[in-house]
mmCIF file of C-alpha atoms in Angstrom:
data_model
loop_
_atom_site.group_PDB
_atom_site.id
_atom_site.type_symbol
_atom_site.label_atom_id
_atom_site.label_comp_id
_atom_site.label_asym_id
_atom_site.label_seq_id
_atom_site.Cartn_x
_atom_site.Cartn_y
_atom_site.Cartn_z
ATOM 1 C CA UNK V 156 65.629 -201.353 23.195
ATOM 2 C CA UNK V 157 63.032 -200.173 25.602
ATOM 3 C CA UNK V 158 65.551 -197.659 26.913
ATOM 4 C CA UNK V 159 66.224 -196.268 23.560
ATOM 5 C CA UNK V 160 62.357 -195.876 23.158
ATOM 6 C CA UNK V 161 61.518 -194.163 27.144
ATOM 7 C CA UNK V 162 64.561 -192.341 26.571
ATOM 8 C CA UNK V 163 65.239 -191.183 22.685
ATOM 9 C CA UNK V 164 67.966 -188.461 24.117
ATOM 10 C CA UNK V 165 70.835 -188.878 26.469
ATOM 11 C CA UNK V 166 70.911 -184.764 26.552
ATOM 12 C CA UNK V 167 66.910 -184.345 26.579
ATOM 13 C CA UNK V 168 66.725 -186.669 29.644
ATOM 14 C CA UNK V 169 69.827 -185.513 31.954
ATOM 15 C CA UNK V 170 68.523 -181.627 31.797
ATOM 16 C CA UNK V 171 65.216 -182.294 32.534
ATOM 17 C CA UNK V 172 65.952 -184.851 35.076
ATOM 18 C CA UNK V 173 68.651 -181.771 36.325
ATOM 19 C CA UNK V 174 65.776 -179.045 36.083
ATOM 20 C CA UNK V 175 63.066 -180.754 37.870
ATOM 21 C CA UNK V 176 65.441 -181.841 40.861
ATOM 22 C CA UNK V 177 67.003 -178.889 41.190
ATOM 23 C CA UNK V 178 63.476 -177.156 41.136
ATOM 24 C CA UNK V 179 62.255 -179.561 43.712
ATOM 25 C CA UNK V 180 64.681 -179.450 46.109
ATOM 26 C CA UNK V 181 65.031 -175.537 45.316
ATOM 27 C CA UNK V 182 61.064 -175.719 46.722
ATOM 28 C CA UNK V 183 61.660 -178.065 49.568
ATOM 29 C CA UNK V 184 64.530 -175.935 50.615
ATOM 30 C CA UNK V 185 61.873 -173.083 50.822
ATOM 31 C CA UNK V 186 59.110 -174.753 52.818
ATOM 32 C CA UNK V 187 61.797 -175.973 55.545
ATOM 33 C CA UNK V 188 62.652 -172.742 56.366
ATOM 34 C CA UNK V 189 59.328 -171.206 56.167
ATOM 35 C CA UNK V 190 57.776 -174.050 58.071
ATOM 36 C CA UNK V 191 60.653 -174.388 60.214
ATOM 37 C CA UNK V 192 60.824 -170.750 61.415
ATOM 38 C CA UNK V 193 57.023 -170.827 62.257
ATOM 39 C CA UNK V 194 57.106 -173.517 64.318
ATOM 40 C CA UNK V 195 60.111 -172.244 65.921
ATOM 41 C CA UNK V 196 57.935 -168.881 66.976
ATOM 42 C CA UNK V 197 55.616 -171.490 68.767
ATOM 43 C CA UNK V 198 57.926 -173.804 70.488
ATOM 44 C CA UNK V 199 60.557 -171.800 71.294
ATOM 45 C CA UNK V 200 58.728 -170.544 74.694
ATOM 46 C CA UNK V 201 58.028 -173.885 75.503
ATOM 47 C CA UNK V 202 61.831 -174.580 75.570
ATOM 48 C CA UNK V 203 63.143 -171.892 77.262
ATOM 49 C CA UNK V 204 60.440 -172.242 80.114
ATOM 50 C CA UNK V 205 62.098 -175.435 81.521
ATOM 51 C CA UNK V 206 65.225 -174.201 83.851
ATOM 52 C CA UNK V 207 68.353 -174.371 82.438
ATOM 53 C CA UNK V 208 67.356 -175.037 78.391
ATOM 54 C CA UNK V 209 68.931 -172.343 76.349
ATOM 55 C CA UNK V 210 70.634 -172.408 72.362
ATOM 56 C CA UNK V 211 71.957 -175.963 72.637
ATOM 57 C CA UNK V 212 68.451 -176.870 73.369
ATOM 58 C CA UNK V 213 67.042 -174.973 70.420
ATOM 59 C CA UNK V 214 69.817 -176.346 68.122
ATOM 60 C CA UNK V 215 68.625 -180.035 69.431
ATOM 61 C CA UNK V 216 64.964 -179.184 68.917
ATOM 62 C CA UNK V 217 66.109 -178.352 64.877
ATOM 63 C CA UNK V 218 67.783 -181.253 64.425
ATOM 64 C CA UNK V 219 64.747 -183.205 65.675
ATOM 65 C CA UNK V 220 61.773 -181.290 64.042
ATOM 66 C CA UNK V 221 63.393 -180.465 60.216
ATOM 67 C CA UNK V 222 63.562 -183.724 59.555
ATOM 68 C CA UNK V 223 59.522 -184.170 59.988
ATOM 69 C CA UNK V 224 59.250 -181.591 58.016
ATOM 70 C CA UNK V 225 61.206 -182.645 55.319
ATOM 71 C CA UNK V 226 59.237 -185.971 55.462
ATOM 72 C CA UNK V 227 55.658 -184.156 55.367
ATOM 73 C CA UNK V 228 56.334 -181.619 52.265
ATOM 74 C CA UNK V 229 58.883 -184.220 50.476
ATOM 75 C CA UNK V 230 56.041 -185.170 48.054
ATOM 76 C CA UNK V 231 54.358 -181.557 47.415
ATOM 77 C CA UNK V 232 57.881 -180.592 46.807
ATOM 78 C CA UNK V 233 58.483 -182.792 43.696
ATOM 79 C CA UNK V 234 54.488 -182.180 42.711
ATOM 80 C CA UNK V 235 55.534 -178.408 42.772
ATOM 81 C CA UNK V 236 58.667 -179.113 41.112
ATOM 82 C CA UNK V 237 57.210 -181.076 38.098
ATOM 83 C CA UNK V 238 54.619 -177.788 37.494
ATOM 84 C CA UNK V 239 57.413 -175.432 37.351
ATOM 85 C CA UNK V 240 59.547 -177.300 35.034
ATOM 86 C CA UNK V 241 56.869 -177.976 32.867
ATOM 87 C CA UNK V 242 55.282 -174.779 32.774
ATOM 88 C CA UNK V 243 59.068 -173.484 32.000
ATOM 89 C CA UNK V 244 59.593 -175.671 28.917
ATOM 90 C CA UNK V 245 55.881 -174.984 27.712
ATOM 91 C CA UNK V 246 56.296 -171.616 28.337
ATOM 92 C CA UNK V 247 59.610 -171.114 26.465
ATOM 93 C CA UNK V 248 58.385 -174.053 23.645
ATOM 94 C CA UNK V 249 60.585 -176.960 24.418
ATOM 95 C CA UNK V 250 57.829 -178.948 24.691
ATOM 96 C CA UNK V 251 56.400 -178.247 21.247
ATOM 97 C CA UNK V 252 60.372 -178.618 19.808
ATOM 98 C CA UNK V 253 59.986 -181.794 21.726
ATOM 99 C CA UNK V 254 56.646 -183.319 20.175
ATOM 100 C CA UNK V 255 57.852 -182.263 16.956
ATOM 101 C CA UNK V 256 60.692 -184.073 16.935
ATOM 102 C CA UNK V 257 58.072 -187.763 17.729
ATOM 103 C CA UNK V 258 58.211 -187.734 21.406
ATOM 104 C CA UNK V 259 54.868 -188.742 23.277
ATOM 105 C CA UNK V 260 53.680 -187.344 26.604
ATOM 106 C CA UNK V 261 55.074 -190.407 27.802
ATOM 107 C CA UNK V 262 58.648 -189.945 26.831
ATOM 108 C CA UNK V 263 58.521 -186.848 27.246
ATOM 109 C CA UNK V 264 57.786 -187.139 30.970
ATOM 110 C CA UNK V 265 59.703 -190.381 31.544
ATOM 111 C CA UNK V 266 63.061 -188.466 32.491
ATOM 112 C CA UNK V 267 60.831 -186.977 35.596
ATOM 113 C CA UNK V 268 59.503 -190.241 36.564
ATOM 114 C CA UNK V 269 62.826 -191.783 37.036
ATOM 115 C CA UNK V 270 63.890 -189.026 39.084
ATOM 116 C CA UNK V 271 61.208 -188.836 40.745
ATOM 117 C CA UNK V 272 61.440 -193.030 41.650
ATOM 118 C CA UNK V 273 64.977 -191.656 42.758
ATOM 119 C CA UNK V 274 63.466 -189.238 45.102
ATOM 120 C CA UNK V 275 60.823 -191.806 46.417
ATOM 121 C CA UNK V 276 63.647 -194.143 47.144
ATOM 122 C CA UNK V 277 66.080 -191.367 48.828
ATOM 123 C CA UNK V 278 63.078 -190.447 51.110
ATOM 124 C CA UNK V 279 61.895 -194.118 52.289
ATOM 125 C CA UNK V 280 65.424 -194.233 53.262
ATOM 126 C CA UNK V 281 65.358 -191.058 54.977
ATOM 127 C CA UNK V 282 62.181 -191.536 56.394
ATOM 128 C CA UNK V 283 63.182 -195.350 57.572
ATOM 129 C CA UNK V 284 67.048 -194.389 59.301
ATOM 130 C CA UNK V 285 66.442 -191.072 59.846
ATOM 131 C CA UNK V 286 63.190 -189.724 60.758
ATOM 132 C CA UNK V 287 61.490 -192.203 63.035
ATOM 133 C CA UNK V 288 64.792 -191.638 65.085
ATOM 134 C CA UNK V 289 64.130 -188.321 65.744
ATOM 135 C CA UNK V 290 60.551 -188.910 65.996
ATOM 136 C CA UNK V 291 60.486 -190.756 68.760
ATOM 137 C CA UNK V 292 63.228 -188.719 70.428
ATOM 138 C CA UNK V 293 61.202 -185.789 69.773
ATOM 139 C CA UNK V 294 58.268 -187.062 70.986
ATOM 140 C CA UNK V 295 59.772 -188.413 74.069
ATOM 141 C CA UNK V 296 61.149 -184.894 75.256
ATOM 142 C CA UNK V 297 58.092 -183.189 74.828
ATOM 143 C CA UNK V 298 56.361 -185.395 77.025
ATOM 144 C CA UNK V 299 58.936 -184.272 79.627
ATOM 145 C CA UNK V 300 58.722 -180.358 78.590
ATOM 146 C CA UNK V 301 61.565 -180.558 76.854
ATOM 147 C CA UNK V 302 63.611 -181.320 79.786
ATOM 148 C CA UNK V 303 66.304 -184.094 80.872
ATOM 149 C CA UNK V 304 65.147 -186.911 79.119
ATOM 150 C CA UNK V 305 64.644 -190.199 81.495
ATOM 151 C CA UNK V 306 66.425 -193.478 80.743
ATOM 152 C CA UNK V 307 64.048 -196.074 79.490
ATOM 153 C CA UNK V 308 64.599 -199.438 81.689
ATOM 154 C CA UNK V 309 61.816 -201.247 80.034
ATOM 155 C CA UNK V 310 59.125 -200.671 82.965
ATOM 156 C CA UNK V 311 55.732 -201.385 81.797
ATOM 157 C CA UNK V 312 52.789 -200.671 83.562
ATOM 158 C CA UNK V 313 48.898 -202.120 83.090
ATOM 159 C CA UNK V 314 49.476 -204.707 80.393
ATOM 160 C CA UNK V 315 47.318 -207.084 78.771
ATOM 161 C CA UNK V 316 48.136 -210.312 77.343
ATOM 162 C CA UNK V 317 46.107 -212.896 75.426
ATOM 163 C CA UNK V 318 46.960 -216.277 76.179
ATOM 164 C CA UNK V 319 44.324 -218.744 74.124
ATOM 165 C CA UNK V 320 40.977 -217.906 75.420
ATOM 166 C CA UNK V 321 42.637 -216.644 79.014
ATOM 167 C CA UNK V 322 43.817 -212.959 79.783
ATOM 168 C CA UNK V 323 46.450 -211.939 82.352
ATOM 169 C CA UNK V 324 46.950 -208.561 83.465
ATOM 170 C CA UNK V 325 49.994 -207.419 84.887
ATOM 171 C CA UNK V 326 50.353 -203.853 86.722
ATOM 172 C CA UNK V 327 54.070 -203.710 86.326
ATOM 173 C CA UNK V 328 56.490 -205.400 84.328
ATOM 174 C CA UNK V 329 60.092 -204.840 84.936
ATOM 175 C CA UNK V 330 63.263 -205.513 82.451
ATOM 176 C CA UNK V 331 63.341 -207.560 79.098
ATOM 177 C CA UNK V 332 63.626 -211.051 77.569
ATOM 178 C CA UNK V 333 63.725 -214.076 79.907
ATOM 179 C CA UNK V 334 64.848 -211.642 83.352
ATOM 180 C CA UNK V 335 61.976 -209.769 83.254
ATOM 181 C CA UNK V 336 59.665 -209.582 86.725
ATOM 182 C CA UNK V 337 55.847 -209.381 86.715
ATOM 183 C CA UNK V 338 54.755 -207.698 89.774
ATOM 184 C CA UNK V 339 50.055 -207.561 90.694
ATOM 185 C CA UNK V 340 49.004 -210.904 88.388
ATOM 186 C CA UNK V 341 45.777 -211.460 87.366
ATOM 187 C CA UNK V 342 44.599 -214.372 85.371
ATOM 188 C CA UNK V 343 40.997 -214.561 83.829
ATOM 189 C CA UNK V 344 40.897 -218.262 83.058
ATOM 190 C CA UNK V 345 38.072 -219.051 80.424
ATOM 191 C CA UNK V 346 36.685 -222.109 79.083
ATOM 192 C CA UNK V 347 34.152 -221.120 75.327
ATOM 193 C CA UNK V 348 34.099 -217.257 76.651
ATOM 194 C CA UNK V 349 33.274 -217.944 79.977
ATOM 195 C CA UNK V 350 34.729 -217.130 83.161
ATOM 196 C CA UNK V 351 35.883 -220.274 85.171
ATOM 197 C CA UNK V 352 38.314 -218.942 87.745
ATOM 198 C CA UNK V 353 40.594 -215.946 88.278
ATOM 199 C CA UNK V 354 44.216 -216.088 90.020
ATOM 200 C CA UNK V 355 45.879 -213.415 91.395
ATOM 201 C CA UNK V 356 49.437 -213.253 92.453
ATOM 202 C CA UNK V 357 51.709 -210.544 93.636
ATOM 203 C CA UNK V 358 55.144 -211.380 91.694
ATOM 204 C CA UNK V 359 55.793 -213.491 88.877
ATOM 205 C CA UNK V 360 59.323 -215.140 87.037
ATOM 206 C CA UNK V 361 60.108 -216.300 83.350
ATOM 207 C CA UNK V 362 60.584 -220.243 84.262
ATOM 208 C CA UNK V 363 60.971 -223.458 82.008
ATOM 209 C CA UNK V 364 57.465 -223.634 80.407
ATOM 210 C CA UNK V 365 55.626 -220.717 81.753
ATOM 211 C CA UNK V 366 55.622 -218.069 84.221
ATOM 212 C CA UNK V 367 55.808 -218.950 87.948
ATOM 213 C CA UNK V 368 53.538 -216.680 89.889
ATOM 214 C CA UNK V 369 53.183 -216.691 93.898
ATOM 215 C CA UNK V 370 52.080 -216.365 96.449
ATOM 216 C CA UNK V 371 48.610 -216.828 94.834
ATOM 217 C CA UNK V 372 44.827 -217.281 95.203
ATOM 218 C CA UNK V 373 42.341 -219.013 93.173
ATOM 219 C CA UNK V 374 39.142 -217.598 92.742
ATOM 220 C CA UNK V 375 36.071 -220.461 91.229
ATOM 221 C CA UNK V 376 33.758 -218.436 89.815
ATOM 222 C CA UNK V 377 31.266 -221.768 90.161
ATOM 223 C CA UNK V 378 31.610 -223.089 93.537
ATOM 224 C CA UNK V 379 32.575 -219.625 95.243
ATOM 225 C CA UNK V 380 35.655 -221.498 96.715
ATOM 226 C CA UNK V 381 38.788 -219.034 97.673
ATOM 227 C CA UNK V 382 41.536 -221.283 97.262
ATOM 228 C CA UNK V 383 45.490 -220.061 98.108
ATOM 229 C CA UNK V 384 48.374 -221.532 96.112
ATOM 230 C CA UNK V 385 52.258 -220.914 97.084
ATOM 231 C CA UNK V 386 52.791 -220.862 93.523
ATOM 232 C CA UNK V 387 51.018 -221.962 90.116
ATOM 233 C CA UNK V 388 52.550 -221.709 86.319
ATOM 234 C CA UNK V 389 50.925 -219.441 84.029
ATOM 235 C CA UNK V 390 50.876 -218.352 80.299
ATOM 236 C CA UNK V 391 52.612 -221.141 78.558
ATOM 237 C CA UNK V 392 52.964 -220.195 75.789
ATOM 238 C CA UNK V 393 53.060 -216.077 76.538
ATOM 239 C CA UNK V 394 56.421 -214.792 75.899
ATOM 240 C CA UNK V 395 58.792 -211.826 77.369
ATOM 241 C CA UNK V 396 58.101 -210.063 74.834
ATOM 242 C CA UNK V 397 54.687 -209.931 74.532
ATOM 243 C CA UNK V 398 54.582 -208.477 78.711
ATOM 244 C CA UNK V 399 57.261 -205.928 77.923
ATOM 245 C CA UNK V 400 55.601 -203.913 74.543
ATOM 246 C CA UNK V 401 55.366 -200.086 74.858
ATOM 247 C CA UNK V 402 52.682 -198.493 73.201
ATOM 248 C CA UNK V 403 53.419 -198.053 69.728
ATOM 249 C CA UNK V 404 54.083 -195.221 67.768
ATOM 250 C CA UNK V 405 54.227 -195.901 64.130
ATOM 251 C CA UNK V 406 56.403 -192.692 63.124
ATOM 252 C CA UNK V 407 58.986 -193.486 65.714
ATOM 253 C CA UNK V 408 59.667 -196.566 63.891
ATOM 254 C CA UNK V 409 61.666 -198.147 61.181
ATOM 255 C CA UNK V 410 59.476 -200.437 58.332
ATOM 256 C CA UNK V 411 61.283 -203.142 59.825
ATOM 257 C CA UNK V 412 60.870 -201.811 63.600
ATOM 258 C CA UNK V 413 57.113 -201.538 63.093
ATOM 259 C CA UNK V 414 56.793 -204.933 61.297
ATOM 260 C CA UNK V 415 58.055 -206.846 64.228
ATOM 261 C CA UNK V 416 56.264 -204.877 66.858
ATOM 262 C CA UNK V 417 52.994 -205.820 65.024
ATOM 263 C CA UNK V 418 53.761 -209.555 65.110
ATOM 264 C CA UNK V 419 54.819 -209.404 68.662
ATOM 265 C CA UNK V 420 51.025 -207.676 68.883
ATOM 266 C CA UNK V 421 49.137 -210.085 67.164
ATOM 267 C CA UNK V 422 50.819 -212.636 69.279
ATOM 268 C CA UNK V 423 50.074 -210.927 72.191
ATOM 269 C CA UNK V 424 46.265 -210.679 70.718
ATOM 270 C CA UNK V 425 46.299 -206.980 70.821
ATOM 271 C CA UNK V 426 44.703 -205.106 67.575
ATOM 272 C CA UNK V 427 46.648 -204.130 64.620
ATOM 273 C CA UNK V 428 44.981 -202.757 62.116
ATOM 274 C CA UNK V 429 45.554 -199.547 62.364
ATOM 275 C CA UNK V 430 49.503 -200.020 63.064
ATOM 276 C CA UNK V 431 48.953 -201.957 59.675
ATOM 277 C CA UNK V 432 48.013 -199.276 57.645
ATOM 278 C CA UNK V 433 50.203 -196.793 59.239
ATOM 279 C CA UNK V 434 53.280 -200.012 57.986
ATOM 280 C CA UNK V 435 51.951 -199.915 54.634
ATOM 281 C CA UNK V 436 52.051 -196.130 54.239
ATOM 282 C CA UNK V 437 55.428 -195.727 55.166
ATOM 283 C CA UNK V 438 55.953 -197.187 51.718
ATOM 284 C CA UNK V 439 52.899 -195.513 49.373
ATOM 285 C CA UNK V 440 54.133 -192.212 51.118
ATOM 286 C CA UNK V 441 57.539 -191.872 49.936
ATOM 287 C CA UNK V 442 56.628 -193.643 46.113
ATOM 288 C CA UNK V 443 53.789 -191.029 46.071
ATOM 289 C CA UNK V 444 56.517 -189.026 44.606
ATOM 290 C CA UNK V 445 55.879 -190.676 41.267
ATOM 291 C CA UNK V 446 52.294 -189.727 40.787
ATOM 292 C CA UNK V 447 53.311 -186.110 40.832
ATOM 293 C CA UNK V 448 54.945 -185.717 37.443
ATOM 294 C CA UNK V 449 51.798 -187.435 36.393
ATOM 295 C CA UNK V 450 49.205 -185.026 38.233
ATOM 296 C CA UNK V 451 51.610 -182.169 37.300
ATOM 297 C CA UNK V 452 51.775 -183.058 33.539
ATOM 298 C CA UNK V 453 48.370 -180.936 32.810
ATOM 299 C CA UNK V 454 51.102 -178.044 32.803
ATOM 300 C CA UNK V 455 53.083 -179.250 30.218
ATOM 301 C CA UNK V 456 50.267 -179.225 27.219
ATOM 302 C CA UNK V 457 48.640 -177.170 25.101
ATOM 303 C CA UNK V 458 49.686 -174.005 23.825
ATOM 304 C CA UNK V 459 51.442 -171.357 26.325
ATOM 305 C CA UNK V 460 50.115 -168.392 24.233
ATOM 306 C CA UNK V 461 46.693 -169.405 24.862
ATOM 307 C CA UNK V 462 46.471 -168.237 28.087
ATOM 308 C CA UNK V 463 45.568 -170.841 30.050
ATOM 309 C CA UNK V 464 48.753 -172.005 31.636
ATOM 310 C CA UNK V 465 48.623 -171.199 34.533
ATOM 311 C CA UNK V 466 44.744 -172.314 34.893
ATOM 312 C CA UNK V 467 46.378 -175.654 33.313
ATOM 313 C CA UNK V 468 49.411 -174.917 36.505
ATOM 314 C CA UNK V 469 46.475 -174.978 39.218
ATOM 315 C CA UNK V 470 44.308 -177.594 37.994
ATOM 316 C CA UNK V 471 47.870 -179.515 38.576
ATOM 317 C CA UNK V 472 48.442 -178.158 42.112
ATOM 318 C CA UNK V 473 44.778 -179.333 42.522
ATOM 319 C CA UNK V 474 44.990 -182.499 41.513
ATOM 320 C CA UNK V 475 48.007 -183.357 44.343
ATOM 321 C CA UNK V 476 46.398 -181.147 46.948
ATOM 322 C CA UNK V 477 43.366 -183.753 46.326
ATOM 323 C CA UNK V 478 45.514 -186.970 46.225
ATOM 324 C CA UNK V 479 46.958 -185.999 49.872
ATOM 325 C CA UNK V 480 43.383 -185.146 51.378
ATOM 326 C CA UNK V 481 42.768 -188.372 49.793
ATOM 327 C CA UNK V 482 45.686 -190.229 51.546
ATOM 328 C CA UNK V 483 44.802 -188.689 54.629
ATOM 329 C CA UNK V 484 41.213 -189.582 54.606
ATOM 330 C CA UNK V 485 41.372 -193.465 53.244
ATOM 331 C CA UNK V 486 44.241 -193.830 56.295
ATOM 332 C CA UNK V 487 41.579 -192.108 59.163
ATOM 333 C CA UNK V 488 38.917 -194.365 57.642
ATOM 334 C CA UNK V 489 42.033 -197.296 58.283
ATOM 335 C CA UNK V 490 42.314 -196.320 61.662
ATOM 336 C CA UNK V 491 38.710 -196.574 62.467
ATOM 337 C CA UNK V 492 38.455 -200.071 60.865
ATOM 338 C CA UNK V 493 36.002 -199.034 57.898
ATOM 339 C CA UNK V 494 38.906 -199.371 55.294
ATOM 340 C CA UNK V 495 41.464 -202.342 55.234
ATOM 341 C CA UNK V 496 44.867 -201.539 56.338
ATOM 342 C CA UNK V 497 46.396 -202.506 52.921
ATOM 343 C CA UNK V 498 43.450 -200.825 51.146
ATOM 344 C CA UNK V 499 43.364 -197.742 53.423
ATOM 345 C CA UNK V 500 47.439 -197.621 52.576
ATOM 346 C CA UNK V 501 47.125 -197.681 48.923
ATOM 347 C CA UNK V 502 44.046 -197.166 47.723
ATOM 348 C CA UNK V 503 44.408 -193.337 47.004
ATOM 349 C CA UNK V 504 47.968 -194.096 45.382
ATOM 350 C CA UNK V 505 46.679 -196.606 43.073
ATOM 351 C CA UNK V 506 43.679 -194.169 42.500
ATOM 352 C CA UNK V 507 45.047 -190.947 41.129
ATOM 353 C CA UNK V 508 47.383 -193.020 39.294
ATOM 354 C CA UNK V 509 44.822 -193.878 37.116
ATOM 355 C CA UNK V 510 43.490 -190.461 37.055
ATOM 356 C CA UNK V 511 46.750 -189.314 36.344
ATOM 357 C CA UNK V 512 47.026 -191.210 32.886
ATOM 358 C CA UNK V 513 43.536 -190.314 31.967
ATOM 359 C CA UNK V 514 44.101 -186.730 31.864
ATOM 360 C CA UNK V 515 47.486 -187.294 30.481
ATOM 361 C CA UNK V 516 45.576 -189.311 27.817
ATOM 362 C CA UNK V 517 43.269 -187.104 27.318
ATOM 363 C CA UNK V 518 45.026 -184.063 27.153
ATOM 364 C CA UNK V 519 48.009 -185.114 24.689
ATOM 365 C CA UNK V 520 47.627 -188.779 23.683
#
């Protein structure tokens, strides 16, 4: 029954569910190549510089990079979309035949917002399998100049690990899980915030309850004394993981990917809060894609002949161009700590949605 009521028309709702895709995609399809060759104009140099790169290297550098950019302009693709299929149907009266026959602005945008749930879902996907791949590939051969790419063995160098109130920092950590070495040791042992004693060691191993450092020296920050140990077990309860994290980047990996790395973080007592945010936005980004038939419905109301369509078009375009500086702003003031990360995420989202039904409101209903 509700379906009969969101959607009165089988017809209605299939073309302007076909319409709006086809415009949005039709958009999208523009700004990739626009985009695309621009960038190209500046990177392309930067390619070509490094011995040996050539066509198969621009080619790769396509693959990698259209994919970000399909990610970025996704949402002001479907905002676009939405004011060119509405401003069509106004335009040419469809939306008057519509209201006349006892649709509401509601039903009448409903087909877009299901489609447009449709394209948040297709681009969280996208985003999740596809983009933080190449993301982090792309990011890793620029920081080579786009030349042969070195294979990651896990090395780690200069980490820091919380283990209750102690810290141990390692200068190089080498392999994964339960094999991996710890080479320059330090332990700050602490008792309330206080320093008590500091070991250093020169190698380390994962062993049955610990990590087995040696040959070592003891350091008693009250009595002065120099003590040296063959060996002594450290971090308890640190584990493998926790020595060998990278540094995180939160585009170069899946919602899942990013999810675990934060846990092994806070485990590790490293701060999150910003990685947080950046986890939560990789879900408001793509279903952003639903406010814009609701920011974009401005277009669709009030009478074409009047002249103010396409003032009633841009006030539209405005409306998402604010939502994303928005976004952008509430997820710097995340990364600073002023805003929550589930706050700095969503807040904007859950914001112009409302603002979106209040001009819808007050425009039609």
């Amino acid at each position: 029954m509700i379906s009969l009521e969101l959607f009165p028309s089988r017809t209605v709702s299939l073309y302007m569910g076909k319409m709006f895709l086809i415009r949005t995609f039709a958009v999208l399809a523009m700004f990739v190549l626009v985009l695309q060759a621009l960038d190209l104009l500046s990177e392309s140099g930067h390619i070509l510089a490094y011995a040996g790169n050539g066509q198969a290297e621009i080619t790769r550098y396509l693959t990698l990079r259209i994919p970000e950019i399909i990610a970025t302009f996704l949402p002001f693709s479907v905002l676009l979309g939405t004011i060119i299929t509405l401003s069509t149907l106004n335009q040419n009266s469809e939306v008057i035949a519509l209201k006349a026959s006892g649709l509401s602005a509601h039903q009448i945008l409903a087909p877009l917002l299901v489609a447009s749930l449709g394209v948040a879902i297709i681009s969280f996907s996208f985003n999740d399998r596809i983009v933080s791949r190449a993301t982090a590939t792309l990011n890793q051969w620029q920081k080579v100049d786009y030349g042969p790419m070195p294979i990651d063995r896990g090395d780690r160098a200069n980490v820091w690990v919380r283990d209750g109130d102690d810290l141990i920092q390692v200068e190089q950590v080498r392999g994964h899980g339960d094999a991996a070495k710890l080479g320059g040791i330090t332990l700050f042992d602490r008792e309330g915030g206080s320093l008590v004693a500091v070991v250093s060691a020169k190698t380390g191993v994962r062993v049955s309850g610990g990590w087995k450092v040696g040959p070592a020296t003891r350091f008693d920050v009250a009595s002065g004394k120099l003590t040296r140990l063959a060996s002594v077990v450290i971090g308890r309860d640190v584990r493998p993981d926790q020595f060998t994290l990278a540094t995180i980047d939160a585009n170069g990996l899946s919602f899942g990917g990013l999810h675990a790395a934060i846990a092994d973080l806070k485990a590790g007592g490293r701060p999150t809060k910003a990685l947080e945010g950046a986890m939560w936005h990789k879900l408001s980004g793509p279903l952003s894609s639903m406010l814009m038939p609701l920011l974009g419905a401005v277009a669709a109301f009030g009478l074409a002949r009047s002249g103010k369509l396409f003032v009633r078009a841009v006030i539209g375009m405005m409306l998402g161009f604010f939502y994303f500086v928005a976004d952008n702003f509430a997820l710097a003031m995340g990364n600073l700590g002023a805003y929550p990360p589930f706050l700095a995420a969503w807040a904007p989202f859950l914001l112009f949605l409302m603002i979106g039904e209040a001009v819808l409101i007050r425009t039609e209903e």
